[in-house]
Coordinates of C-alpha atoms in Angstrom, one line a residue:
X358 CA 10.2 -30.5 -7.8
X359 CA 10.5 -28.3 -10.9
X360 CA 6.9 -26.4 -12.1
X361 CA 5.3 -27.8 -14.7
X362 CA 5.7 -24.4 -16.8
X363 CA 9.8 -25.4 -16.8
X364 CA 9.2 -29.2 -17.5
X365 CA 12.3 -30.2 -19.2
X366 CA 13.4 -27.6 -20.9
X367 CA 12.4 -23.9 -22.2
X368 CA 13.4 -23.4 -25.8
X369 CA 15.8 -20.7 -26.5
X370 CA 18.1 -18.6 -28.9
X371 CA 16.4 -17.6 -32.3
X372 CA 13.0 -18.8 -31.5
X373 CA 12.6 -18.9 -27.8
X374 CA 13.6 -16.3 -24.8
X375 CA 14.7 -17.7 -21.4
X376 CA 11.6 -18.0 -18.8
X377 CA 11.6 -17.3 -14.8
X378 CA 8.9 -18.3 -12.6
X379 CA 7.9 -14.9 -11.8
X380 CA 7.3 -14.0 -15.6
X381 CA 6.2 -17.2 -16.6
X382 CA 2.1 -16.4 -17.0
X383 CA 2.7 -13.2 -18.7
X384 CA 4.7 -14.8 -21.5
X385 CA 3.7 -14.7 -24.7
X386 CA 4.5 -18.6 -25.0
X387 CA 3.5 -22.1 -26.1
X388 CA 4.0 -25.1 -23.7
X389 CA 4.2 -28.3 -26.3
X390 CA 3.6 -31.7 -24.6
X391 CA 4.6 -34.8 -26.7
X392 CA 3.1 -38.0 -25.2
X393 CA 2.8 -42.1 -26.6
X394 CA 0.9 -44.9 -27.3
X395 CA 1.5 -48.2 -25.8
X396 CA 3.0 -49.5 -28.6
X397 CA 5.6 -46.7 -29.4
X398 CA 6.0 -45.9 -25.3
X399 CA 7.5 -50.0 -25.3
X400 CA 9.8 -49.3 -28.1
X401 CA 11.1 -46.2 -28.0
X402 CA 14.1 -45.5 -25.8
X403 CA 14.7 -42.0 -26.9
X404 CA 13.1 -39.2 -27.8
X405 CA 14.3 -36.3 -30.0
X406 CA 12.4 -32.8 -29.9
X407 CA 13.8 -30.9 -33.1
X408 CA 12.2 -26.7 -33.4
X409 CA 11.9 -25.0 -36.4
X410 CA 11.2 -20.7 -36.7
X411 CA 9.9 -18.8 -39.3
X412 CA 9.7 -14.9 -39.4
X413 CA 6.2 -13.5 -38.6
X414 CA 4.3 -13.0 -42.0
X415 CA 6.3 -15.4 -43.5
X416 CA 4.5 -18.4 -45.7
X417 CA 5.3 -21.7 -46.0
X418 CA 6.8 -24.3 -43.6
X419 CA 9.5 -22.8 -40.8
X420 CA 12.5 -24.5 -41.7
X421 CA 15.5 -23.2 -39.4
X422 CA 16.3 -25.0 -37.3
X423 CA 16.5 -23.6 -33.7
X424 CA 17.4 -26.5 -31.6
X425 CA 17.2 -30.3 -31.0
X426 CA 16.5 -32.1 -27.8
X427 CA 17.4 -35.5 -26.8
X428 CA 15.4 -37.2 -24.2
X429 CA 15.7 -40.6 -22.7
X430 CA 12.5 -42.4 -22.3
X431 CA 11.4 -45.9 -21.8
X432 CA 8.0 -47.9 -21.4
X433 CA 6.8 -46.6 -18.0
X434 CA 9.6 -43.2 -17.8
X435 CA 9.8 -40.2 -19.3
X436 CA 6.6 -39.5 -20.7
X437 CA 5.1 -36.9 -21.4
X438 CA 8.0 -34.1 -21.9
X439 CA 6.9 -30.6 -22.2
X440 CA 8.7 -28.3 -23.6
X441 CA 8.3 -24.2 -24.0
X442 CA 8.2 -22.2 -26.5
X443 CA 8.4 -18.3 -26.4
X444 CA 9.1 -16.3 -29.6
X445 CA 12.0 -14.2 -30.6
X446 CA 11.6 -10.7 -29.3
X447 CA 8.0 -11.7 -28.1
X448 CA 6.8 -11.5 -30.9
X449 CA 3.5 -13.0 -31.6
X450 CA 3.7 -12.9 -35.5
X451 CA 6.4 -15.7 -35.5
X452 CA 5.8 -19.4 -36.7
X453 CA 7.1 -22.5 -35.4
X454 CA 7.4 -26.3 -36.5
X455 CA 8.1 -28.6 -33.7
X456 CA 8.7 -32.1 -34.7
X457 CA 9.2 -35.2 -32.2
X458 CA 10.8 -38.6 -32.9
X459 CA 10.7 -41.5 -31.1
X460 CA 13.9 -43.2 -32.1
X461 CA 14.5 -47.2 -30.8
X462 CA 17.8 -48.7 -28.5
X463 CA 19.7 -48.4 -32.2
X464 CA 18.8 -45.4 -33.3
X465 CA 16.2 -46.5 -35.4
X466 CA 13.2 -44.1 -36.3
X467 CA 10.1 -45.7 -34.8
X468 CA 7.5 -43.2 -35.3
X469 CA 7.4 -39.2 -36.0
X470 CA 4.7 -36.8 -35.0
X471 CA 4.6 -32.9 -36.4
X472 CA 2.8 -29.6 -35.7
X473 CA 2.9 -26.0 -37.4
X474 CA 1.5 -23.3 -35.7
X475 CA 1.4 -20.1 -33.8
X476 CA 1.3 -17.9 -30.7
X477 CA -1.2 -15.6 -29.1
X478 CA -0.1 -12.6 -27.4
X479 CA 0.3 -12.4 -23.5
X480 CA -1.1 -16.2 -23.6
X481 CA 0.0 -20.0 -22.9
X482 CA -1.2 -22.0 -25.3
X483 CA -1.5 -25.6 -25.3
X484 CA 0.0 -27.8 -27.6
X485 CA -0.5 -31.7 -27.4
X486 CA 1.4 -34.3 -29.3
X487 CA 0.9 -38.1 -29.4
X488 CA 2.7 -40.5 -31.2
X489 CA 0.5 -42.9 -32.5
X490 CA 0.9 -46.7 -32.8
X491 CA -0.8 -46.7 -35.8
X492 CA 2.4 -44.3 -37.0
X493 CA 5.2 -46.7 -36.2
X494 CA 6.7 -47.6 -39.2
X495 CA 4.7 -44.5 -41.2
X496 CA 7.2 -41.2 -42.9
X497 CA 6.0 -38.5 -44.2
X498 CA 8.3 -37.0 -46.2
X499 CA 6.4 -33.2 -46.7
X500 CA 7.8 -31.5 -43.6
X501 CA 4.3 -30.0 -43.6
X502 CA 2.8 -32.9 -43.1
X503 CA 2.4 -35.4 -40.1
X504 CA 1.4 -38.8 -39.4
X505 CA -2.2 -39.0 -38.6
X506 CA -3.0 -42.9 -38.7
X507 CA -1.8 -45.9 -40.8
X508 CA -0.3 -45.3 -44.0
X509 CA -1.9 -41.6 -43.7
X510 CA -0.4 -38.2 -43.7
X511 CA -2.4 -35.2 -43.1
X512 CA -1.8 -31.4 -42.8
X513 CA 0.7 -30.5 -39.5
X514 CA -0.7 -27.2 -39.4
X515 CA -2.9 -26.0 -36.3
X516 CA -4.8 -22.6 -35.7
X517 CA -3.9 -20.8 -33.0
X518 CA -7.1 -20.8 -31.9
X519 CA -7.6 -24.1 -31.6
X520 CA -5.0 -24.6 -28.7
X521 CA -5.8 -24.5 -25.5
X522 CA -4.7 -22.5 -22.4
X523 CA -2.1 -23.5 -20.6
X524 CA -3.3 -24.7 -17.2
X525 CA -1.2 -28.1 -15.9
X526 CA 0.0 -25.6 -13.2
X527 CA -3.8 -24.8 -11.6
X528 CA -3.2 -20.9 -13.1
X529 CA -4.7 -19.9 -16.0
X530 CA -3.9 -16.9 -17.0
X531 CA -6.1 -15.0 -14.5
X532 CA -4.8 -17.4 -11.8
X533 CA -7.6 -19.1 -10.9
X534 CA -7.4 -22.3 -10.5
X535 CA -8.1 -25.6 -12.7
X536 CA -12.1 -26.2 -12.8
X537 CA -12.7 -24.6 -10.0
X538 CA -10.7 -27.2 -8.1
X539 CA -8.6 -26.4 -4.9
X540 CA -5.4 -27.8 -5.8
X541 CA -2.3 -25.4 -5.2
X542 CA 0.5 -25.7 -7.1
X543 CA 3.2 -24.9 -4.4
X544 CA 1.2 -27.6 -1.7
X545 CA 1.9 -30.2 -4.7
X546 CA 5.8 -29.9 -4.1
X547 CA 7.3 -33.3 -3.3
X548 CA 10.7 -32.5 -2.8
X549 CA 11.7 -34.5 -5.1
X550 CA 14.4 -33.2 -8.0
X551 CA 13.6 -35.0 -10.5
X552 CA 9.9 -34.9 -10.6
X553 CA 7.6 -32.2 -12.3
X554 CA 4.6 -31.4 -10.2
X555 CA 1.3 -29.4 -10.8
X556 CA -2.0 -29.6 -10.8
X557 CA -4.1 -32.1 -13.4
X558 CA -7.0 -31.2 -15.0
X559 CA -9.0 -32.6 -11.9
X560 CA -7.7 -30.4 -9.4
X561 CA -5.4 -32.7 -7.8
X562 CA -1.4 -32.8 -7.4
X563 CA 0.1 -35.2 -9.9
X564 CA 4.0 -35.9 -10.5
X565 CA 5.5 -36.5 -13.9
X566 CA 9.1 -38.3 -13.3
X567 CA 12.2 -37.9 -16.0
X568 CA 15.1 -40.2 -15.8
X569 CA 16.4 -37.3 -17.9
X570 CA 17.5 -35.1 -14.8
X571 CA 19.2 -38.1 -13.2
X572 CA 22.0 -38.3 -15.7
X573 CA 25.2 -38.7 -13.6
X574 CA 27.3 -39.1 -16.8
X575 CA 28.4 -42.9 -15.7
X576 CA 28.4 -44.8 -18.7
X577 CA 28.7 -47.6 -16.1
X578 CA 25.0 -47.2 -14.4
X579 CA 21.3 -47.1 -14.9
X580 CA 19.5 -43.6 -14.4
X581 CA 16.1 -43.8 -13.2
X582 CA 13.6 -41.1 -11.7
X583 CA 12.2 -43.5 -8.8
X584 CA 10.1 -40.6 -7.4
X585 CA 11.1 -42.4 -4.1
X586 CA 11.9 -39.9 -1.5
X587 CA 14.1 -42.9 0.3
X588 CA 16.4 -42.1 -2.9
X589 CA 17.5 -38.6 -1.3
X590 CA 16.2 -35.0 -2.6
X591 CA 17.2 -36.2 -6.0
X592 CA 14.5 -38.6 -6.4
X593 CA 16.6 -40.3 -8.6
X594 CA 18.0 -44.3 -8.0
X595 CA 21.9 -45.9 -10.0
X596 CA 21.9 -49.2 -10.5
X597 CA 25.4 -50.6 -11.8
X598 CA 25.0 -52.3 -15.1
X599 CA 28.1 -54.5 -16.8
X600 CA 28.0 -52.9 -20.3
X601 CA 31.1 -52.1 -22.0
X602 CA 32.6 -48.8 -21.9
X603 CA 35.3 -47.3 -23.6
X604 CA 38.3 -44.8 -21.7
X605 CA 40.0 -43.7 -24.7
X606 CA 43.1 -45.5 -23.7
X607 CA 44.7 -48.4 -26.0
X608 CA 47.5 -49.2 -23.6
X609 CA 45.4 -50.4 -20.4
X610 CA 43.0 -52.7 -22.4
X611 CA 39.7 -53.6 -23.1
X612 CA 37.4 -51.4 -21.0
X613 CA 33.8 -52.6 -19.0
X614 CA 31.8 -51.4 -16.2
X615 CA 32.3 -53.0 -13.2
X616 CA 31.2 -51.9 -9.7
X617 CA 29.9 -48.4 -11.3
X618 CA 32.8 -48.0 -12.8
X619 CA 34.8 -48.6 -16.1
X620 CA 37.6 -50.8 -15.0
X621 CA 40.2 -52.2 -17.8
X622 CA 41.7 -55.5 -18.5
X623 CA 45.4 -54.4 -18.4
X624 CA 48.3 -53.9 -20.8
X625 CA 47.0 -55.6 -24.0
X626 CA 50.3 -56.2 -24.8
X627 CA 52.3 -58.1 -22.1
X628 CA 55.9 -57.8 -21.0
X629 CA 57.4 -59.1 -24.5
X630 CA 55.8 -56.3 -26.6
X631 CA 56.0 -52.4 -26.3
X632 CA 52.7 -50.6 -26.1
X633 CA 52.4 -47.9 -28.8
X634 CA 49.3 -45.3 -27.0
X635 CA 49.8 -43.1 -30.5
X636 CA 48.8 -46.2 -32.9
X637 CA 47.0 -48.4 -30.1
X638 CA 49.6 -51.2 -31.9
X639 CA 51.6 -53.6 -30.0
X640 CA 55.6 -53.0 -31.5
X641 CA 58.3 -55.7 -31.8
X642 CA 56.2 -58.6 -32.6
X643 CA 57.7 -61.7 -35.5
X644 CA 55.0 -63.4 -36.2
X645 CA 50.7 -63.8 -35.3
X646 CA 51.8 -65.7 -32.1
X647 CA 53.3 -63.0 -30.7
X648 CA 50.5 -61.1 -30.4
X649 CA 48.2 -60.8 -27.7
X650 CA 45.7 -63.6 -27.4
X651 CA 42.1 -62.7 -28.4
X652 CA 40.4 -60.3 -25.4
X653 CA 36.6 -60.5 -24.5
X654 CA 34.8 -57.1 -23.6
X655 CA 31.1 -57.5 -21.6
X656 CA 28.0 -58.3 -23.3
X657 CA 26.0 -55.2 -23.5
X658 CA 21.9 -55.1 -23.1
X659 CA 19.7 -57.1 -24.6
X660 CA 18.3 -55.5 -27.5
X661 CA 14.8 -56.6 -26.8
X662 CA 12.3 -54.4 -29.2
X663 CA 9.8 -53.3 -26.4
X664 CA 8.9 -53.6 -22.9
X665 CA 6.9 -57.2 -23.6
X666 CA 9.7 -58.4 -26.2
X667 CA 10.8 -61.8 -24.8
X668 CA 13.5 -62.8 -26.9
X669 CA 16.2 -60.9 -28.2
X670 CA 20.3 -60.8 -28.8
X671 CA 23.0 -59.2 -26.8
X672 CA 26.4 -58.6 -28.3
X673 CA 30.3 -57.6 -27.0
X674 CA 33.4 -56.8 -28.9
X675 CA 36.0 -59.1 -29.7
X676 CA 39.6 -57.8 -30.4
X677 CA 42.1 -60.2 -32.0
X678 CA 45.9 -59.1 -33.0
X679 CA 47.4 -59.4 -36.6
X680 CA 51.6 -59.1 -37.1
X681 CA 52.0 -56.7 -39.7
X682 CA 55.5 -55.0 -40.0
X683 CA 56.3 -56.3 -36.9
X684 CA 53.9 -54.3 -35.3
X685 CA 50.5 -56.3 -33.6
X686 CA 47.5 -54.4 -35.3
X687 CA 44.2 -55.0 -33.2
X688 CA 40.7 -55.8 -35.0
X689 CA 38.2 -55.5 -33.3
X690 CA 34.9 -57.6 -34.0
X691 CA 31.0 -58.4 -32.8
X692 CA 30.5 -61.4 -31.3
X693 CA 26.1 -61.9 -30.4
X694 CA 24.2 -64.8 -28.4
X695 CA 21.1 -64.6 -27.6
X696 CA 18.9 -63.6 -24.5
X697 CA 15.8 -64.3 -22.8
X698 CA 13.1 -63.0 -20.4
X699 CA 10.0 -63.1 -19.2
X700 CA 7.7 -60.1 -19.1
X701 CA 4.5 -61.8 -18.2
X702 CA 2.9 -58.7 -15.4
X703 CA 5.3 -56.4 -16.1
X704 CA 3.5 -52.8 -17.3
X705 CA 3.7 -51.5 -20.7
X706 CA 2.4 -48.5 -20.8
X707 CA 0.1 -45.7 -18.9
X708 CA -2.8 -47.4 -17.0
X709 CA -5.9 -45.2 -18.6
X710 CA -9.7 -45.3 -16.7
X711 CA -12.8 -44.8 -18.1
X712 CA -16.3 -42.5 -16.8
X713 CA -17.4 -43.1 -13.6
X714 CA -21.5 -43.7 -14.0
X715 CA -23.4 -43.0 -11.0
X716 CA -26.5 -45.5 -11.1
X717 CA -28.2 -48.2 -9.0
X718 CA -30.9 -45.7 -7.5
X719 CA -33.8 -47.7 -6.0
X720 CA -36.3 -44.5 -7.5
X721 CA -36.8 -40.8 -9.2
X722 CA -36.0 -39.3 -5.8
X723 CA -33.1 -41.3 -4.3
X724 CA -30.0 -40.2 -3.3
X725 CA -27.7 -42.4 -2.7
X726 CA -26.4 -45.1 -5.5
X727 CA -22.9 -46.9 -6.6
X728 CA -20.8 -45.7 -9.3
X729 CA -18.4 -47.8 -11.5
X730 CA -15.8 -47.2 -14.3
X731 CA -13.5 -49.4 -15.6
X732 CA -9.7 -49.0 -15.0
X733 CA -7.0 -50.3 -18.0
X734 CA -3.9 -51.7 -17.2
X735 CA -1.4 -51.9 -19.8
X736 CA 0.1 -55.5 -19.0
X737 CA 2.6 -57.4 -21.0
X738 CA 0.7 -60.9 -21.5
X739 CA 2.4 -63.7 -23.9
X740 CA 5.1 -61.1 -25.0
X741 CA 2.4 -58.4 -26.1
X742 CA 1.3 -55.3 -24.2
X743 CA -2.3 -55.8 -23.4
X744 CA -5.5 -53.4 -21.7
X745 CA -6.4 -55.5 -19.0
X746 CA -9.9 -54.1 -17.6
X747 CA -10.7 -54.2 -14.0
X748 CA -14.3 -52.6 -12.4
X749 CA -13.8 -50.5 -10.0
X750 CA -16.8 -49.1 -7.7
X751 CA -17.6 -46.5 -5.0
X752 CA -20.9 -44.6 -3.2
X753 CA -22.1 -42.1 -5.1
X754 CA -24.9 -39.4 -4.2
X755 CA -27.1 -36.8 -6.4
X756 CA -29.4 -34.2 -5.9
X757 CA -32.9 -34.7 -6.8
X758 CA -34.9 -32.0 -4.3
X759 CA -37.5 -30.7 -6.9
X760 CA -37.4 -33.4 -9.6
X761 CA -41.1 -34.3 -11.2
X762 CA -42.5 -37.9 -9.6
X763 CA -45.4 -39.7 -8.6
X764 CA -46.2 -40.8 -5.1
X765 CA -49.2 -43.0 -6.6
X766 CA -51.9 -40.4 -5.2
X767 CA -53.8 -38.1 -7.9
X768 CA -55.1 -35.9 -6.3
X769 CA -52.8 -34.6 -3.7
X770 CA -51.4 -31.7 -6.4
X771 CA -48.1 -31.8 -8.0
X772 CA -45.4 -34.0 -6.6
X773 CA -41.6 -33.5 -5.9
X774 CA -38.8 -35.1 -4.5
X775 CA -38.0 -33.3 -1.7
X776 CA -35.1 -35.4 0.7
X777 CA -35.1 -38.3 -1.5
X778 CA -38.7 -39.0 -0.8
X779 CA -41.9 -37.8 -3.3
X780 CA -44.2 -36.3 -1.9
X781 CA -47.4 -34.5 -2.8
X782 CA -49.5 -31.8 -1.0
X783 CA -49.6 -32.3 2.7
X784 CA -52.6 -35.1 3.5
X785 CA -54.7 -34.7 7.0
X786 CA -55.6 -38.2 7.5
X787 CA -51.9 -40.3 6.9
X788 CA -52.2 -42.6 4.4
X789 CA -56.0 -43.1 4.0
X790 CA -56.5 -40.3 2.1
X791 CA -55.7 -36.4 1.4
X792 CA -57.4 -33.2 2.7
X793 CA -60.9 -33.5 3.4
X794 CA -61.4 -30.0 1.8
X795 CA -59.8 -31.7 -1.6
X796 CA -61.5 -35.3 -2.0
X797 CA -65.1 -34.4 0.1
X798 CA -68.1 -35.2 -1.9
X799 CA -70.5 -33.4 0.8
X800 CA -72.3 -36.9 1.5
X801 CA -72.1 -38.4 5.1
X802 CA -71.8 -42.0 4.3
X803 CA -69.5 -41.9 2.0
X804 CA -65.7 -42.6 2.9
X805 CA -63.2 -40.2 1.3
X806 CA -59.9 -40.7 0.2
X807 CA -57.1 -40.6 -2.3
X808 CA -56.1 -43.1 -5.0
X809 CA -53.7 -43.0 -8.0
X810 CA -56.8 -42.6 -10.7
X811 CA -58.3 -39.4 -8.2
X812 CA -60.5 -38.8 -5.1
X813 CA -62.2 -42.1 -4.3
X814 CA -65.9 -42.5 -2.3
X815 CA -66.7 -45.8 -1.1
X816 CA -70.3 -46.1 0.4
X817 CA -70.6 -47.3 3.9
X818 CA -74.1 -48.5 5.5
X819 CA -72.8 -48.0 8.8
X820 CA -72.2 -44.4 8.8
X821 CA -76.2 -43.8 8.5
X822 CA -77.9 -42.8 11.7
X823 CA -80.4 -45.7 12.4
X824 CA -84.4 -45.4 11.0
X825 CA -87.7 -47.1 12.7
X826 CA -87.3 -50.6 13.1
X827 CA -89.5 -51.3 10.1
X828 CA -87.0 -49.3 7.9
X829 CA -83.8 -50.8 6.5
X830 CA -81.0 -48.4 5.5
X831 CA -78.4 -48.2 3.0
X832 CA -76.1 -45.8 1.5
X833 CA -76.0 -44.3 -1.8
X834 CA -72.6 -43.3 -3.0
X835 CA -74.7 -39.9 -4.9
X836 CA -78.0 -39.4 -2.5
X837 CA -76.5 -40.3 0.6
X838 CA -78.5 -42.7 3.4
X839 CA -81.8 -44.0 1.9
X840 CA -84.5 -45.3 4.0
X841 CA -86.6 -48.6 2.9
X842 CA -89.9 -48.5 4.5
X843 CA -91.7 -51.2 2.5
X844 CA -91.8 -53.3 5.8
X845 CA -94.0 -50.9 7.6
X846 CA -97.9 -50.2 7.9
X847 CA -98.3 -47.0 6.9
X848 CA -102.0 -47.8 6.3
X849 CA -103.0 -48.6 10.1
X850 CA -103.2 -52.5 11.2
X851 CA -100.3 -54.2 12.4
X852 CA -98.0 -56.0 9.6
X853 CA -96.8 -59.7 10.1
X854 CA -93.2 -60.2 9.6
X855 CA -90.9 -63.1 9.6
X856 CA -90.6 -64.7 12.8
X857 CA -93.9 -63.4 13.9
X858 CA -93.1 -60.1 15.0
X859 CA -95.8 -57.7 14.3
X860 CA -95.2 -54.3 13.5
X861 CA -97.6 -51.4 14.1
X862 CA -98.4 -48.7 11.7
X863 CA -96.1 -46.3 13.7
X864 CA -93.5 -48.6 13.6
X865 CA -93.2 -50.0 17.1
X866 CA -93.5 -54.0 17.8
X867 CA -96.4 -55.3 19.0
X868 CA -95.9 -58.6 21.3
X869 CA -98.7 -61.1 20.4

């Protein structure tokens, strides 16, 4: 429910002032978001934020330390945190290293990314952090220096102007709104508690959940952010877990979490021995025997090393009883078995997508096609996080009015597509040909019309008005109807053709 300008935390005291909603835009201010790789997302389980200030004008790396912030995280919760940074006194001549840890279940340091940089004045600049896989394992000693692939360290430092403004909330800092996009950060509200919401880049609401604002400070129960509003206005869901847990209190025994609650195993040592609370010792005891037999706290979690670990070992304490001075001194040991599960489906990371691609147009000029991108899973497969690709498609449209084509006619001027069609100058006779006044030769027996190489004029006989009945007639594609008369008598008597018929030097038929 919180705004994604107040994700988390706003850093304060020597480097940072408090922020309100109301000021939030006009702040002089950095918002620093520290995100994952698979790989380090499976095996971290906390997160530490540590900020460092600097005077303004002053060189070299900041190295006061302002504050440090510990955030719970797992595979799939808790990334990314954001956190804000304002400058002392607002002023815009300060510097600031921030430097984020990914620490695993023990404690160990599984990777480190760092960043040295500035602020602008009256702006929200963008600062992004990612902790790469290719950094688990890597330190870099030089606090000026980060992590920037295997076995590589590389400058920390970032200009000012190469951070981007601050615009996860839809308002940049002239309000407007992400890309031009519609979203509205107050409609994205879910209700929720213990989700951030805002805008993403694409204009649409998105929710970042932290198990981080579900801390009930019950060692005996898992805090999650379900985002599930059947949780309550929290958002946030307690599962009981059987860990041990410890009261602070000798005399009532060993302590574990039963029920959501740490319940204790009783007076450790019986009616025949005095309970000392001051020296958590067992008084008036002769010999081993008359201690307290061995006690058994709960196994804790299984220490598996990431999200697709399958194996792993799970350990509880063990507290045995010693008579020294007649007095029963407990020792209290480790006692480990191991543990098993299978992760096979279960999600590893953050499910990524590719470009959509608009294609599969039939021409130039259509509209409508399909577009395709792949989406990546991150899917624990034979105890390793894998991408698992999967196509996804859906109708896609374009504009092509205008666009250069060819309708296959050359000589019906320029063509277009114009609705998804091409189309050239407008044609009289359909699809015979184009207008008269563009493909007309000027001879009558000639057929005009329009073909991909030009105008094209086919000679026909039949459009010649008839001669004599001596003459034969054909047409010529350049001098039009030509007249044979080398049947006829020009020269008076009658001429004998085939069949008999005579013809008479003016042409007519004489009957024999």
């Amino acid at each position: 429910m919180r705004r994604a300008l107040l994700v988390l935390v706003v850093v304060a005291s020597a480097l940072a002032t408090g922020c309100s909603c109301e000021n939030m835009r006009a702040n002089t201010q950095v918002m620093a978001t520290i995100d994952a790789e698979p790989g380090v997302r499976g095996m971290a389980r906390q997160l530490v934020v540590r900020v460092y200030g600097a005077p303004g004008g002053q060189s070299g790396v900041p190295d006061t330390l302002v504050q440090e912030f510990p955030f719970p995280v797992s595979a799939s919760d808790g990334w990314p945190t954001t956190v804000a940074l304002a400058p002392e006194g607002r002023d815009p001549s300060r510097r600031y290293r921030i430097e984020a840890v990914a620490l695993s279940t023990g404690g160990a340091e599984i990777a480190t990314v760092r960043a040295i940089s500035g602020y602008a004045e009256e702006q929200t600049l963008w600062l992004q952090l990612l902790l790469l896989d290719g950094c688990i394992g890597v330190t870099c000693d030089d606090p000026g220096q980060t992590c920037i692939g295997p076995d590589q360290c590389g400058d920390a430092t970032i200009d000012v102007e190469d951070l981007m403004p601050w615009a996860r909330d839809a308002g940049v800092l002239d309000g407007s709104t992400v890309d031009g996009g519609e979203c509205d950060p107050a409609a994205c509200d879910d209700g929720l508690a213990c989700t951030s919401d805002y805008c993403d880049e694409n204009g649409e609401c998105a929710h970042t959940r932290s198990a981080a604002l579900c801390d009930d400070d019950n060692p005996c129960t898992e805090d999650t952010c379900s985002g599930d509003p059947a949780d309550g206005p929290s958002g946030c869901a307690y599962v009981n877990n059987t860990l041990d847990c410890d009261d602070g209190v000798f005399c009532n025994g060993l302590d574990a979490c039963s029920g959501g609650e740490c319940v204790h195993a009783g007076d450790p040592c019986g009616a025949s021995l005095e309970c000392e609370e001051e020296t958590d010792r067992c008084l008036g005891c002769a010999r081993d025997e008359d201690c307290p037999a061995r006690m058994e706290g709960a196994y804790g979690a299984c220490g598996y090393a990431d999200a697709c670990d399958e194996d792993a070992t799970q350990s509880r304490t063990v507290r045995t009883f010693t008579c020294v001075d007649s007095a029963c001194e407990p020792s209290d040991g480790e006692e480990t078995r191991a543990c098993s599960r299978d992760t096979d489906g279960t999600s590893c990371g953050t499910t990524t997508y590719g470009e959509w691609l608009c294609s599969g147009f039939d021409d130039t000029c259509d509209v409508s096609g399909t577009e395709s991108r792949f989406r990546y899973d991150a899917v624990c497969t034979d105890a390793a996080c894998a991408s698992v690709p999967t196509l996804e498609t859906q109708p896609c449209s374009r504009a092509t009015d205008d666009l250069p084509c060819s309708d296959g006619l050359g000589c019906n001027g320029i063509d277009s597509c114009q609705g998804g069609l091409c189309v050239g100058e407008p044609c009289m006779d359909g699809g015979i040909g184009c207008d008269a006044g563009s493909c007309s030769d000027g001879v009558e027996c000639t057929i005009d019309s329009c073909g991909a190489s030009g105008c094209l004029h086919a000679p026909n006989d039949a459009l010649c008005p008839p001669g004599a009945p001596c003459e034969t007639v054909r047409c010529d594609a350049l001098a039009g109807c030509v007249y044979d008369r080398s049947r006829c008598n020009d020269g008076g008597g009658p001429v004998l053709l085939d069949g008999g018929v005579m013809i008479t030097p003016d042409g007519s038929i004489a009957i024999d």
